[in-house]
mmCIF file of N, CA and C in Angstrom:
data_model
loop_
_atom_site.group_PDB
_atom_site.id
_atom_site.type_symbol
_atom_site.label_atom_id
_atom_site.label_comp_id
_atom_site.label_asym_id
_atom_site.label_seq_id
_atom_site.Cartn_x
_atom_site.Cartn_y
_atom_site.Cartn_z
ATOM 1 N N UNK K 18 0.842 -1.124 0.047
ATOM 2 C CA UNK K 18 0.054 0.054 -0.044
ATOM 3 C C UNK K 18 0.850 1.265 -0.003
ATOM 4 N N UNK K 19 0.674 2.203 -0.830
ATOM 5 C CA UNK K 19 1.441 3.352 -0.932
ATOM 6 C C UNK K 19 1.193 4.239 0.349
ATOM 7 N N UNK K 20 2.315 4.816 0.869
ATOM 8 C CA UNK K 20 2.260 5.737 2.020
ATOM 9 C C UNK K 20 1.193 6.754 1.824
ATOM 10 N N UNK K 21 1.000 7.216 0.593
ATOM 11 C CA UNK K 21 0.042 8.362 0.475
ATOM 12 C C UNK K 21 -1.324 8.030 0.834
ATOM 13 N N UNK K 22 -1.596 6.717 0.821
ATOM 14 C CA UNK K 22 -2.976 6.231 1.319
ATOM 15 C C UNK K 22 -3.177 6.307 2.833
ATOM 16 N N UNK K 23 -2.130 6.277 3.596
ATOM 17 C CA UNK K 23 -2.270 6.266 5.043
ATOM 18 C C UNK K 23 -3.006 7.326 5.637
ATOM 19 N N UNK K 24 -2.856 8.593 5.193
ATOM 20 C CA UNK K 24 -3.675 9.632 5.814
ATOM 21 C C UNK K 24 -5.240 9.509 5.467
ATOM 22 N N UNK K 25 -5.519 9.025 4.300
ATOM 23 C CA UNK K 25 -7.041 8.743 4.048
ATOM 24 C C UNK K 25 -7.420 7.593 4.851
ATOM 25 N N UNK K 26 -6.783 6.523 5.011
ATOM 26 C CA UNK K 26 -7.000 5.331 5.946
ATOM 27 C C UNK K 26 -7.364 5.692 7.328
ATOM 28 N N UNK K 27 -6.350 6.606 7.790
ATOM 29 C CA UNK K 27 -6.485 7.241 9.273
ATOM 30 C C UNK K 27 -7.817 7.965 9.345
ATOM 31 N N UNK K 28 -8.160 8.769 8.440
ATOM 32 C CA UNK K 28 -9.462 9.701 8.418
ATOM 33 C C UNK K 28 -10.503 8.656 8.479
ATOM 34 N N UNK K 29 -10.558 7.633 7.629
ATOM 35 C CA UNK K 29 -11.735 6.852 7.470
ATOM 36 C C UNK K 29 -11.884 6.043 8.893
ATOM 37 N N UNK K 30 -10.800 5.665 9.481
ATOM 38 C CA UNK K 30 -10.859 4.925 10.727
ATOM 39 C C UNK K 30 -11.356 5.871 11.793
ATOM 40 N N UNK K 31 -10.916 7.223 11.933
ATOM 41 C CA UNK K 31 -11.489 8.165 12.848
ATOM 42 C C UNK K 31 -12.940 8.350 12.696
ATOM 43 N N UNK K 32 -13.457 8.432 11.469
ATOM 44 C CA UNK K 32 -14.807 8.627 11.319
ATOM 45 C C UNK K 32 -15.650 7.472 11.518
ATOM 46 N N UNK K 33 -15.017 6.302 11.405
ATOM 47 C CA UNK K 33 -15.855 5.025 11.772
ATOM 48 C C UNK K 33 -15.921 5.063 13.332
ATOM 49 N N UNK K 34 -14.858 5.426 14.143
ATOM 50 C CA UNK K 34 -15.016 5.479 15.471
ATOM 51 C C UNK K 34 -15.956 6.459 15.987
ATOM 52 N N UNK K 35 -16.022 7.644 15.324
ATOM 53 C CA UNK K 35 -16.852 8.638 15.816
ATOM 54 C C UNK K 35 -18.410 8.138 15.387
ATOM 55 N N UNK K 36 -18.600 7.420 14.372
ATOM 56 C CA UNK K 36 -19.924 6.739 14.107
ATOM 57 C C UNK K 36 -20.269 5.855 15.091
ATOM 58 N N UNK K 37 -19.362 5.039 15.456
ATOM 59 C CA UNK K 37 -19.593 4.003 16.449
ATOM 60 C C UNK K 37 -19.892 4.615 17.801
ATOM 61 N N UNK K 38 -19.266 5.588 18.293
ATOM 62 C CA UNK K 38 -19.354 6.193 19.570
ATOM 63 C C UNK K 38 -20.597 6.942 19.571
ATOM 64 N N UNK K 39 -20.927 7.714 18.538
ATOM 65 C CA UNK K 39 -22.149 8.470 18.499
ATOM 66 C C UNK K 39 -23.446 7.493 18.493
ATOM 67 N N UNK K 40 -23.182 6.386 17.767
ATOM 68 C CA UNK K 40 -24.304 5.342 17.988
ATOM 69 C C UNK K 40 -24.466 4.824 19.329
ATOM 70 N N UNK K 41 -23.390 4.465 19.996
ATOM 71 C CA UNK K 41 -23.366 4.041 21.470
ATOM 72 C C UNK K 41 -24.245 4.990 22.257
ATOM 73 N N UNK K 42 -23.941 6.193 22.181
ATOM 74 C CA UNK K 42 -24.585 7.318 23.006
ATOM 75 C C UNK K 42 -25.998 7.437 22.557
ATOM 76 N N UNK K 43 -26.355 7.377 21.362
ATOM 77 C CA UNK K 43 -27.687 7.407 20.935
ATOM 78 C C UNK K 43 -28.549 6.237 21.547
ATOM 79 N N UNK K 44 -27.958 5.041 21.341
ATOM 80 C CA UNK K 44 -28.601 3.883 21.945
ATOM 81 C C UNK K 44 -28.612 3.832 23.479
ATOM 82 N N UNK K 45 -27.460 3.985 24.149
ATOM 83 C CA UNK K 45 -27.411 3.984 25.517
ATOM 84 C C UNK K 45 -28.099 5.091 26.291
ATOM 85 N N UNK K 46 -27.878 6.193 25.829
ATOM 86 C CA UNK K 46 -28.333 7.383 26.508
ATOM 87 C C UNK K 46 -29.633 7.958 25.953
ATOM 88 N N UNK K 47 -30.191 7.528 24.801
ATOM 89 C CA UNK K 47 -31.351 7.969 24.068
ATOM 90 C C UNK K 47 -31.249 9.266 23.691
ATOM 91 N N UNK K 48 -30.108 9.709 23.121
ATOM 92 C CA UNK K 48 -29.882 10.955 22.489
ATOM 93 C C UNK K 48 -29.972 11.049 21.043
ATOM 94 N N UNK K 49 -30.336 12.060 20.486
ATOM 95 C CA UNK K 49 -30.273 12.264 19.236
ATOM 96 C C UNK K 49 -28.820 12.529 18.631
ATOM 97 N N UNK K 50 -28.568 12.363 17.435
ATOM 98 C CA UNK K 50 -27.362 12.489 16.804
ATOM 99 C C UNK K 50 -26.480 13.810 17.209
ATOM 100 N N UNK K 51 -27.123 14.827 17.101
ATOM 101 C CA UNK K 51 -26.463 16.203 17.442
ATOM 102 C C UNK K 51 -26.228 16.333 18.975
ATOM 103 N N UNK K 52 -27.078 15.783 19.830
ATOM 104 C CA UNK K 52 -26.869 15.752 21.242
ATOM 105 C C UNK K 52 -25.657 14.791 21.565
ATOM 106 N N UNK K 53 -25.565 13.585 20.831
ATOM 107 C CA UNK K 53 -24.554 12.591 21.141
ATOM 108 C C UNK K 53 -23.272 13.232 20.610
ATOM 109 N N UNK K 54 -23.302 13.916 19.548
ATOM 110 C CA UNK K 54 -21.921 14.563 19.199
ATOM 111 C C UNK K 54 -21.461 15.682 20.059
ATOM 112 N N UNK K 55 -22.413 16.365 20.606
ATOM 113 C CA UNK K 55 -22.123 17.576 21.634
ATOM 114 C C UNK K 55 -21.563 16.809 22.914
ATOM 115 N N UNK K 56 -22.154 15.788 23.338
ATOM 116 C CA UNK K 56 -21.782 15.031 24.599
ATOM 117 C C UNK K 56 -20.379 14.438 24.367
ATOM 118 N N UNK K 57 -20.040 13.897 23.235
ATOM 119 C CA UNK K 57 -18.573 13.512 23.071
ATOM 120 C C UNK K 57 -17.648 14.655 23.038
ATOM 121 N N UNK K 58 -17.845 15.785 22.434
ATOM 122 C CA UNK K 58 -17.061 16.976 22.610
ATOM 123 C C UNK K 58 -17.016 17.440 23.916
ATOM 124 N N UNK K 59 -17.985 17.349 24.810
ATOM 125 C CA UNK K 59 -18.003 17.870 26.146
ATOM 126 C C UNK K 59 -17.053 16.951 27.001
ATOM 127 N N UNK K 60 -17.212 15.675 26.788
ATOM 128 C CA UNK K 60 -16.426 14.740 27.466
ATOM 129 C C UNK K 60 -14.904 14.911 27.103
ATOM 130 N N UNK K 61 -14.638 15.102 25.858
ATOM 131 C CA UNK K 61 -13.308 15.447 25.373
ATOM 132 C C UNK K 61 -12.722 16.644 26.020
ATOM 133 N N UNK K 62 -13.618 17.667 26.107
ATOM 134 C CA UNK K 62 -13.064 18.984 26.660
ATOM 135 C C UNK K 62 -12.758 18.758 28.132
ATOM 136 N N UNK K 63 -13.598 18.076 28.814
ATOM 137 C CA UNK K 63 -13.501 17.807 30.308
ATOM 138 C C UNK K 63 -12.174 17.027 30.588
ATOM 139 N N UNK K 64 -11.902 16.094 29.718
ATOM 140 C CA UNK K 64 -10.758 15.264 29.890
ATOM 141 C C UNK K 64 -9.315 15.881 29.298
ATOM 142 N N UNK K 65 -9.599 16.834 28.412
ATOM 143 C CA UNK K 65 -8.500 17.585 27.957
ATOM 144 C C UNK K 65 -7.814 16.720 26.834
ATOM 145 N N UNK K 66 -8.676 15.938 26.057
ATOM 146 C CA UNK K 66 -8.160 15.063 25.032
ATOM 147 C C UNK K 66 -8.939 15.395 23.798
ATOM 148 N N UNK K 67 -8.525 14.735 22.644
ATOM 149 C CA UNK K 67 -9.312 14.874 21.443
ATOM 150 C C UNK K 67 -10.535 13.979 21.339
ATOM 151 N N UNK K 68 -11.508 14.272 20.527
ATOM 152 C CA UNK K 68 -12.736 13.542 20.332
ATOM 153 C C UNK K 68 -12.241 12.125 19.939
ATOM 154 N N UNK K 69 -11.355 11.803 19.064
ATOM 155 C CA UNK K 69 -11.043 10.373 18.634
ATOM 156 C C UNK K 69 -10.639 9.598 19.812
ATOM 157 N N UNK K 70 -9.915 10.198 20.827
ATOM 158 C CA UNK K 70 -9.481 9.271 22.056
ATOM 159 C C UNK K 70 -10.812 8.938 22.929
ATOM 160 N N UNK K 71 -11.805 9.979 22.861
ATOM 161 C CA UNK K 71 -12.976 9.490 23.675
ATOM 162 C C UNK K 71 -13.657 8.486 22.919
ATOM 163 N N UNK K 72 -13.823 8.633 21.601
ATOM 164 C CA UNK K 72 -14.544 7.693 20.800
ATOM 165 C C UNK K 72 -14.058 6.259 20.992
ATOM 166 N N UNK K 73 -12.579 6.181 20.930
ATOM 167 C CA UNK K 73 -11.879 5.017 20.951
ATOM 168 C C UNK K 73 -12.130 4.304 22.372
ATOM 169 N N UNK K 74 -12.042 5.110 23.427
ATOM 170 C CA UNK K 74 -12.273 4.522 24.672
ATOM 171 C C UNK K 74 -13.606 4.130 24.880
ATOM 172 N N UNK K 75 -14.497 4.917 24.533
ATOM 173 C CA UNK K 75 -16.041 4.662 24.658
ATOM 174 C C UNK K 75 -16.410 3.231 23.907
ATOM 175 N N UNK K 76 -15.864 3.127 22.671
ATOM 176 C CA UNK K 76 -16.293 1.915 21.879
ATOM 177 C C UNK K 76 -15.543 0.646 22.388
ATOM 178 N N UNK K 77 -14.352 0.901 23.031
ATOM 179 C CA UNK K 77 -13.588 -0.218 23.719
ATOM 180 C C UNK K 77 -14.384 -0.484 24.995
ATOM 181 N N UNK K 78 -14.638 0.397 25.662
ATOM 182 C CA UNK K 78 -15.348 0.228 27.084
ATOM 183 C C UNK K 78 -16.541 -0.624 26.884
ATOM 184 N N UNK K 79 -17.355 -0.138 25.866
ATOM 185 C CA UNK K 79 -18.788 -0.905 25.668
ATOM 186 C C UNK K 79 -18.566 -2.201 24.928
ATOM 187 N N UNK K 80 -17.618 -2.415 24.101
ATOM 188 C CA UNK K 80 -17.703 -3.518 23.229
ATOM 189 C C UNK K 80 -16.540 -4.583 23.801
ATOM 190 N N UNK K 81 -15.584 -4.114 24.282
ATOM 191 C CA UNK K 81 -14.466 -4.982 24.787
ATOM 192 C C UNK K 81 -13.955 -4.455 26.108
ATOM 193 N N UNK K 82 -14.662 -4.608 27.158
ATOM 194 C CA UNK K 82 -14.272 -3.868 28.573
ATOM 195 C C UNK K 82 -12.672 -4.219 28.896
ATOM 196 N N UNK K 83 -12.284 -5.428 28.555
ATOM 197 C CA UNK K 83 -10.936 -5.770 28.998
ATOM 198 C C UNK K 83 -9.792 -5.510 27.937
ATOM 199 N N UNK K 84 -10.257 -4.644 26.967
ATOM 200 C CA UNK K 84 -9.238 -4.156 25.989
ATOM 201 C C UNK K 84 -8.074 -3.413 26.542
ATOM 202 N N UNK K 85 -6.867 -3.786 26.258
ATOM 203 C CA UNK K 85 -5.707 -3.087 26.962
ATOM 204 C C UNK K 85 -5.677 -1.653 26.882
ATOM 205 N N UNK K 86 -6.121 -1.121 25.634
ATOM 206 C CA UNK K 86 -6.164 0.242 25.354
ATOM 207 C C UNK K 86 -7.136 1.030 26.313
ATOM 208 N N UNK K 87 -8.301 0.377 26.546
ATOM 209 C CA UNK K 87 -9.296 1.033 27.331
ATOM 210 C C UNK K 87 -8.902 0.879 28.701
ATOM 211 N N UNK K 88 -8.327 -0.129 29.178
ATOM 212 C CA UNK K 88 -7.904 -0.066 30.524
ATOM 213 C C UNK K 88 -6.745 0.869 30.783
ATOM 214 N N UNK K 89 -5.903 1.178 29.816
ATOM 215 C CA UNK K 89 -4.836 2.140 30.153
ATOM 216 C C UNK K 89 -5.134 3.525 29.968
ATOM 217 N N UNK K 90 -6.292 3.845 29.525
ATOM 218 C CA UNK K 90 -6.673 5.260 29.318
ATOM 219 C C UNK K 90 -7.300 5.747 30.491
ATOM 220 N N UNK K 91 -6.884 6.884 31.075
ATOM 221 C CA UNK K 91 -7.398 7.535 32.183
ATOM 222 C C UNK K 91 -8.925 7.834 32.010
ATOM 223 N N UNK K 92 -9.189 8.114 30.779
ATOM 224 C CA UNK K 92 -10.661 8.522 30.314
ATOM 225 C C UNK K 92 -11.576 7.426 30.696
ATOM 226 N N UNK K 93 -11.120 6.210 30.879
ATOM 227 C CA UNK K 93 -12.196 5.157 31.071
ATOM 228 C C UNK K 93 -13.088 5.418 32.263
ATOM 229 N N UNK K 94 -12.422 5.830 33.332
ATOM 230 C CA UNK K 94 -13.401 6.174 34.533
ATOM 231 C C UNK K 94 -14.420 7.265 34.278
ATOM 232 N N UNK K 95 -13.939 8.280 33.494
ATOM 233 C CA UNK K 95 -14.865 9.421 33.161
ATOM 234 C C UNK K 95 -16.029 8.886 32.344
ATOM 235 N N UNK K 96 -15.774 8.072 31.314
ATOM 236 C CA UNK K 96 -16.629 7.488 30.397
ATOM 237 C C UNK K 96 -17.629 6.590 31.224
ATOM 238 N N UNK K 97 -17.151 5.867 32.113
ATOM 239 C CA UNK K 97 -18.114 5.057 32.892
ATOM 240 C C UNK K 97 -18.944 5.858 33.893
ATOM 241 N N UNK K 98 -18.279 6.844 34.486
ATOM 242 C CA UNK K 98 -19.188 7.715 35.286
ATOM 243 C C UNK K 98 -20.265 8.504 34.562
ATOM 244 N N UNK K 99 -19.851 8.938 33.386
ATOM 245 C CA UNK K 99 -20.942 9.624 32.476
ATOM 246 C C UNK K 99 -21.957 8.651 32.167
ATOM 247 N N UNK K 100 -21.816 7.505 31.794
ATOM 248 C CA UNK K 100 -22.791 6.574 31.398
ATOM 249 C C UNK K 100 -23.548 6.244 32.699
ATOM 250 N N UNK K 101 -22.987 6.074 33.871
ATOM 251 C CA UNK K 101 -23.714 5.822 35.042
ATOM 252 C C UNK K 101 -24.667 6.921 35.438
ATOM 253 N N UNK K 102 -24.149 8.221 35.275
ATOM 254 C CA UNK K 102 -24.945 9.324 35.466
ATOM 255 C C UNK K 102 -26.311 9.340 34.757
ATOM 256 N N UNK K 103 -26.253 8.882 33.675
ATOM 257 C CA UNK K 103 -27.568 8.819 32.945
ATOM 258 C C UNK K 103 -28.401 7.556 33.199
ATOM 259 N N UNK K 104 -27.852 6.760 34.245
ATOM 260 C CA UNK K 104 -28.757 5.712 34.775
ATOM 261 C C UNK K 104 -28.643 4.492 33.918
ATOM 262 N N UNK K 105 -27.656 4.396 33.029
ATOM 263 C CA UNK K 105 -27.552 3.180 32.160
ATOM 264 C C UNK K 105 -26.552 2.200 32.705
ATOM 265 N N UNK K 106 -27.236 0.968 32.742
ATOM 266 C CA UNK K 106 -26.410 -0.062 33.344
ATOM 267 C C UNK K 106 -25.795 -0.954 32.178
ATOM 268 N N UNK K 107 -24.587 -0.421 31.822
ATOM 269 C CA UNK K 107 -24.036 -1.044 30.529
ATOM 270 C C UNK K 107 -23.283 -2.269 31.038
#
């Protein structure tokens, strides 16, 4: 694969994570798409990280709780607390 394709693949992967994380919030917290996107941005701002990091953590926490990347991220506890705050037993 030519190295010129790597930025495109990276962008596609980030958009896929964003779509998955938005879907998780819409499903788990019963939010609309705009509300879910705003919530992801708010969590990223609170944690001082980028939205892709929040998305990666959220998707890993929900789908693979023992994923090493999810376990290593400090953001994990914030995501769990935010999900619990909405009364969702994930």
